[in-house]
Amino acid sequence: MRTYHLSEVSLTEHPTAKVAGKVLRVKFRSFEDHEEVEVHADLFGFEHAGDIIFRNTVKGFDINTLNNLKDVIDSVISIVGNGTKLDWTVVDLDQRISTFHNQWKERAFRNALKIFNVTDRLTLEQACRVLMEHYLVEPVMES
Amino acid sequence: MQTILNIRDGSYGLRYLKIVKSSNGPHYVIDVMFTMGFRIFVDVLPGDRVSKIGLELTDKLYIHRPSEASNIKPSIDFVAECMSRVLSDERGLIAARHLESDTLREAWDATLFRCLLLAVDPNRTLDYETVIEAVELEFKQQIV
């Protein structure tokens, strides 16, 4: 069984129902071979919040990955849940979604640190040195 | 004198990495064995640029396994970075080193960590301060 870490979470406009719907995408990446798996759910306003279903949840996800998915769902409900329903008409929706993205970038990072067992593998100084290389020293490559 | 790291789980298709300090000269021999049985080694000298390690390993890969080169290249890049961490000085040149047994393991783990960063945040969208804080918190929790 592969071990996956969260690599990306996004909540974007639905391609065919821009006003009423959003698409929640969650990407996972395996430590073993960097295989990327994406699951997504179509979310519509006023849908029952408990009905969020990922259409292509991959069989064989470990319990940690499934718990991550549950956390993502709980976060969506907390930012756009109106009682038990999803609601895209809240006044500060863009701000809430932006906060959601930022929050999940950080959580994905923290989650990856735990799965990687950074404290067992490196000292704090070694870890900080690698972070410095990645974030401060290397030029950003244009994709 | 040699320093060897056995890769028990076969990560990156590798069986072992070895650095041998020549007994009759200043050079080092970098010896890489893949799980498929393919083995390559290159000589490097103190004062050479560390980038030479990756270039020479890649050259040998294309000479000996041209048809599988695209599959093996990511492993070569990983090995080159790992070896650079062991042998590089602050100017990016190969330094004469007394190699400790843990040196290769530390370099291996640091390279794995860098691969993790490339996977989780390839475009560096997170703030440097945020990631430092997250790592420090992780270490603090470990102490508690």
Coordinates of N, CA, C and O in Angstrom, one line a residue, chain A residues 28-107:
Chain A
F28 N -3.5 14.0 -3.9 CA -2.5 13.3 -3.0 C -1.4 12.9 -3.8 O -1.5 12.6 -5.0
R29 N -0.2 12.8 -3.2 CA 1.0 12.3 -3.9 C 1.6 11.2 -3.0 O 1.7 11.3 -1.8
S30 N 2.0 10.1 -3.6 CA 2.6 9.0 -2.8 C 4.1 9.3 -2.6 O 4.8 9.9 -3.4
F31 N 4.5 8.9 -1.4 CA 6.0 9.0 -1.0 C 6.8 8.1 -1.8 O 7.9 8.4 -2.2
E32 N 6.2 6.9 -2.1 CA 7.0 5.8 -2.7 C 7.5 6.1 -4.1 O 8.6 6.0 -4.5
D33 N 6.5 6.5 -5.0 CA 6.9 6.7 -6.4 C 6.3 8.1 -6.9 O 6.3 8.3 -8.1
H34 N 5.9 8.9 -6.0 CA 5.4 10.3 -6.4 C 4.1 10.2 -7.3 O 3.9 11.2 -8.0
E35 N 3.5 9.1 -7.3 CA 2.3 9.0 -8.1 C 1.2 9.9 -7.5 O 1.1 10.0 -6.3
E36 N 0.6 10.7 -8.4 CA -0.4 11.7 -8.0 C -1.8 11.1 -8.2 O -2.1 10.6 -9.3
V37 N -2.7 11.3 -7.2 CA -4.1 10.8 -7.3 C -4.9 12.0 -7.0 O -4.7 12.7 -6.0
E38 N -5.9 12.3 -7.9 CA -6.8 13.4 -7.6 C -8.2 12.9 -7.4 O -8.7 12.0 -8.2
V39 N -8.9 13.4 -6.4 CA -10.3 13.0 -6.2 C -11.0 14.4 -6.3 O -10.5 15.4 -5.9
H40 N -12.3 14.3 -6.8 CA -13.0 15.6 -6.8 C -14.5 15.3 -6.5 O -15.0 14.2 -6.7
A41 N -15.1 16.4 -6.1 CA -16.6 16.3 -5.8 C -17.2 17.6 -6.4 O -16.7 18.7 -6.3
D42 N -18.4 17.4 -7.0 CA -19.2 18.5 -7.5 C -20.1 19.0 -6.3 O -20.8 18.1 -5.8
L43 N -20.0 20.2 -6.0 CA -20.8 20.7 -4.8 C -21.7 21.8 -5.3 O -21.3 22.7 -6.1
F44 N -23.0 21.6 -5.0 CA -24.0 22.6 -5.4 C -24.6 23.3 -4.2 O -24.7 22.8 -3.1
G45 N -24.9 24.6 -4.4 CA -25.5 25.4 -3.3 C -26.7 24.8 -2.8 O -27.5 24.2 -3.5
F46 N -26.9 24.8 -1.5 CA -28.0 24.3 -0.8 C -28.1 22.8 -0.8 O -29.1 22.2 -0.4
E47 N -27.0 22.1 -1.3 CA -26.9 20.7 -1.2 C -26.7 20.4 0.3 O -26.0 21.1 1.0
H48 N -27.1 19.2 0.7 CA -26.9 18.9 2.1 C -25.4 18.6 2.3 O -24.8 17.9 1.6
A49 N -24.9 19.3 3.4 CA -23.4 19.3 3.6 C -22.9 17.9 3.8 O -21.7 17.6 3.5
G50 N -23.7 17.0 4.4 CA -23.2 15.7 4.6 C -23.2 14.8 3.4 O -22.7 13.7 3.4
D51 N -23.6 15.4 2.2 CA -23.7 14.5 1.0 C -22.5 14.7 0.1 O -22.5 14.3 -1.0
I52 N -21.4 15.3 0.6 CA -20.2 15.5 -0.2 C -19.6 14.2 -0.5 O -19.2 13.4 0.4
I53 N -19.6 13.8 -1.8 CA -19.1 12.5 -2.2 C -18.0 12.7 -3.2 O -18.2 13.4 -4.2
F54 N -16.9 12.1 -3.0 CA -15.8 12.2 -4.0 C -16.1 11.1 -5.0 O -16.2 9.9 -4.6
R55 N -16.2 11.5 -6.2 CA -16.6 10.5 -7.2 C -15.6 9.4 -7.6 O -16.0 8.4 -8.1
N56 N -14.3 9.7 -7.3 CA -13.3 8.7 -7.7 C -12.4 8.4 -6.6 O -11.2 8.4 -6.8
T57 N -12.9 8.2 -5.4 CA -12.1 7.9 -4.3 C -11.4 6.5 -4.6 O -12.0 5.6 -4.9
V58 N -10.1 6.6 -4.4 CA -9.3 5.4 -4.9 C -9.3 4.3 -3.8 O -9.1 4.6 -2.6
K59 N -9.6 3.1 -4.2 CA -9.5 2.0 -3.3 C -8.1 1.8 -2.8 O -7.2 1.9 -3.6
G60 N -7.9 1.5 -1.5 CA -6.6 1.2 -1.1 C -6.0 2.4 -0.4 O -4.8 2.4 0.1
F61 N -6.8 3.6 -0.3 CA -6.3 4.7 0.5 C -6.1 4.2 2.0 O -7.0 3.5 2.5
D62 N -5.0 4.6 2.6 CA -4.8 4.3 4.0 C -5.7 5.1 4.9 O -6.3 6.1 4.5
I63 N -5.8 4.8 6.2 CA -6.7 5.5 7.1 C -6.3 7.0 7.3 O -7.1 7.8 7.4
N64 N -5.0 7.2 7.2 CA -4.5 8.6 7.3 C -5.0 9.5 6.2 O -5.5 10.6 6.4
T65 N -5.0 8.9 5.0 CA -5.5 9.6 3.8 C -7.0 9.9 3.9 O -7.5 11.0 3.6
L66 N -7.7 8.9 4.3 CA -9.1 9.0 4.4 C -9.5 10.0 5.5 O -10.4 10.8 5.3
N67 N -8.7 10.1 6.6 CA -9.0 11.1 7.6 C -8.7 12.5 7.0 O -9.4 13.4 7.4
N68 N -7.7 12.6 6.2 CA -7.4 13.9 5.5 C -8.6 14.3 4.7 O -9.0 15.5 4.7
L69 N -9.2 13.4 4.0 CA -10.4 13.7 3.2 C -11.5 14.2 4.0 O -12.2 15.2 3.7
K70 N -11.7 13.5 5.2 CA -12.7 13.9 6.1 C -12.5 15.4 6.6 O -13.4 16.2 6.7
D71 N -11.2 15.6 6.9 CA -10.9 17.0 7.4 C -11.2 18.1 6.3 O -11.6 19.2 6.7
V72 N -10.9 17.7 5.1 CA -11.2 18.7 4.0 C -12.7 18.9 3.9 O -13.1 20.1 3.8
I73 N -13.5 17.9 4.0 CA -14.9 18.0 4.0 C -15.4 18.9 5.1 O -16.2 19.8 4.9
D74 N -14.9 18.6 6.3 CA -15.3 19.4 7.5 C -14.9 20.9 7.3 O -15.7 21.8 7.7
S75 N -13.8 21.1 6.7 CA -13.4 22.5 6.4 C -14.3 23.2 5.5 O -14.7 24.4 5.7
V76 N -14.7 22.5 4.4 CA -15.6 23.1 3.4 C -16.9 23.4 4.1 O -17.5 24.6 4.0
I77 N -17.4 22.5 4.9 CA -18.7 22.8 5.6 C -18.5 24.0 6.6 O -19.4 24.8 6.7
S78 N -17.4 24.1 7.2 CA -17.2 25.2 8.2 C -17.1 26.5 7.5 O -17.5 27.5 8.0
I79 N -16.6 26.6 6.2 CA -16.5 27.9 5.6 C -17.8 28.3 4.7 O -18.1 29.4 4.6
V80 N -18.4 27.3 4.2 CA -19.6 27.6 3.3 C -20.8 26.8 3.8 O -21.7 26.6 3.0
G81 N -20.8 26.3 5.0 CA -22.0 25.6 5.5 C -22.9 26.6 6.2 O -22.5 27.4 7.0
N82 N -24.2 26.5 5.8 CA -25.2 27.4 6.4 C -26.1 26.4 7.1 O -27.0 25.8 6.5
G83 N -25.9 26.2 8.4 CA -26.6 25.1 9.1 C -26.1 23.8 8.5 O -24.9 23.5 8.6
T84 N -26.9 23.0 7.9 CA -26.5 21.7 7.4 C -26.3 21.8 5.9 O -26.0 20.8 5.2
K85 N -26.6 22.9 5.3 CA -26.5 23.1 3.8 C -25.3 23.9 3.4 O -24.8 24.7 4.1
L86 N -24.9 23.6 2.1 CA -23.8 24.5 1.5 C -24.5 25.7 1.0 O -25.6 25.7 0.5
D87 N -23.8 26.8 1.0 CA -24.4 28.1 0.6 C -23.4 28.9 -0.1 O -22.4 29.4 0.5
W88 N -23.6 29.1 -1.4 CA -22.6 30.0 -2.1 C -23.0 31.4 -2.2 O -22.4 32.2 -2.9
T89 N -24.0 31.8 -1.4 CA -24.5 33.2 -1.5 C -23.9 34.0 -0.3 O -24.3 35.2 -0.2
V90 N -23.1 33.5 0.5 CA -22.6 34.2 1.7 C -21.8 35.4 1.2 O -21.1 35.3 0.1
V91 N -21.9 36.6 1.8 CA -21.3 37.8 1.3 C -19.8 37.8 1.1 O -19.3 38.4 0.1
D92 N -19.1 37.2 2.0 CA -17.6 37.2 1.9 C -17.1 35.9 1.4 O -16.1 35.4 1.8
L93 N -17.8 35.3 0.4 CA -17.4 34.0 -0.1 C -16.0 33.9 -0.6 O -15.2 33.0 -0.3
D94 N -15.6 34.9 -1.5 CA -14.2 34.9 -2.0 C -13.2 34.9 -1.0 O -12.2 34.2 -1.0
Q95 N -13.4 35.7 0.0 CA -12.5 35.8 1.2 C -12.4 34.5 1.9 O -11.3 34.0 2.2
R96 N -13.5 33.9 2.1 CA -13.6 32.6 2.8 C -12.8 31.5 2.0 O -12.1 30.7 2.6
I97 N -13.0 31.5 0.7 CA -12.4 30.5 -0.1 C -10.9 30.7 -0.2 O -10.1 29.8 -0.1
S98 N -10.5 32.0 -0.2 CA -9.1 32.3 -0.2 C -8.4 31.8 1.1 O -7.3 31.2 1.2
T99 N -9.1 32.1 2.2 CA -8.7 31.6 3.5 C -8.5 30.1 3.5 O -7.6 29.5 4.0
F100 N -9.5 29.4 2.9 CA -9.6 28.0 2.8 C -8.3 27.4 2.1 O -7.6 26.5 2.6
H101 N -8.0 28.1 1.0 CA -6.8 27.7 0.2 C -5.5 27.8 1.0 O -4.7 26.9 1.1
N102 N -5.4 29.0 1.6 CA -4.2 29.2 2.4 C -4.0 28.3 3.6 O -3.0 27.7 3.8
Q103 N -5.2 28.0 4.2 CA -5.2 27.1 5.4 C -4.7 25.7 4.9 O -3.9 25.1 5.6
W104 N -5.2 25.3 3.8 CA -4.9 24.0 3.3 C -3.5 23.8 2.8 O -2.9 22.7 2.9
K105 N -2.9 24.9 2.3 CA -1.5 24.8 1.9 C -0.7 24.5 3.1 O 0.2 23.6 3.1
E106 N -1.0 25.2 4.1 CA -0.2 25.0 5.4 C -0.4 23.6 6.0 O 0.5 22.9 6.4
R107 N -1.7 23.2 6.0 CA -2.0 21.9 6.6 C -1.4 20.8 5.8 O -1.0 19.8 6.3

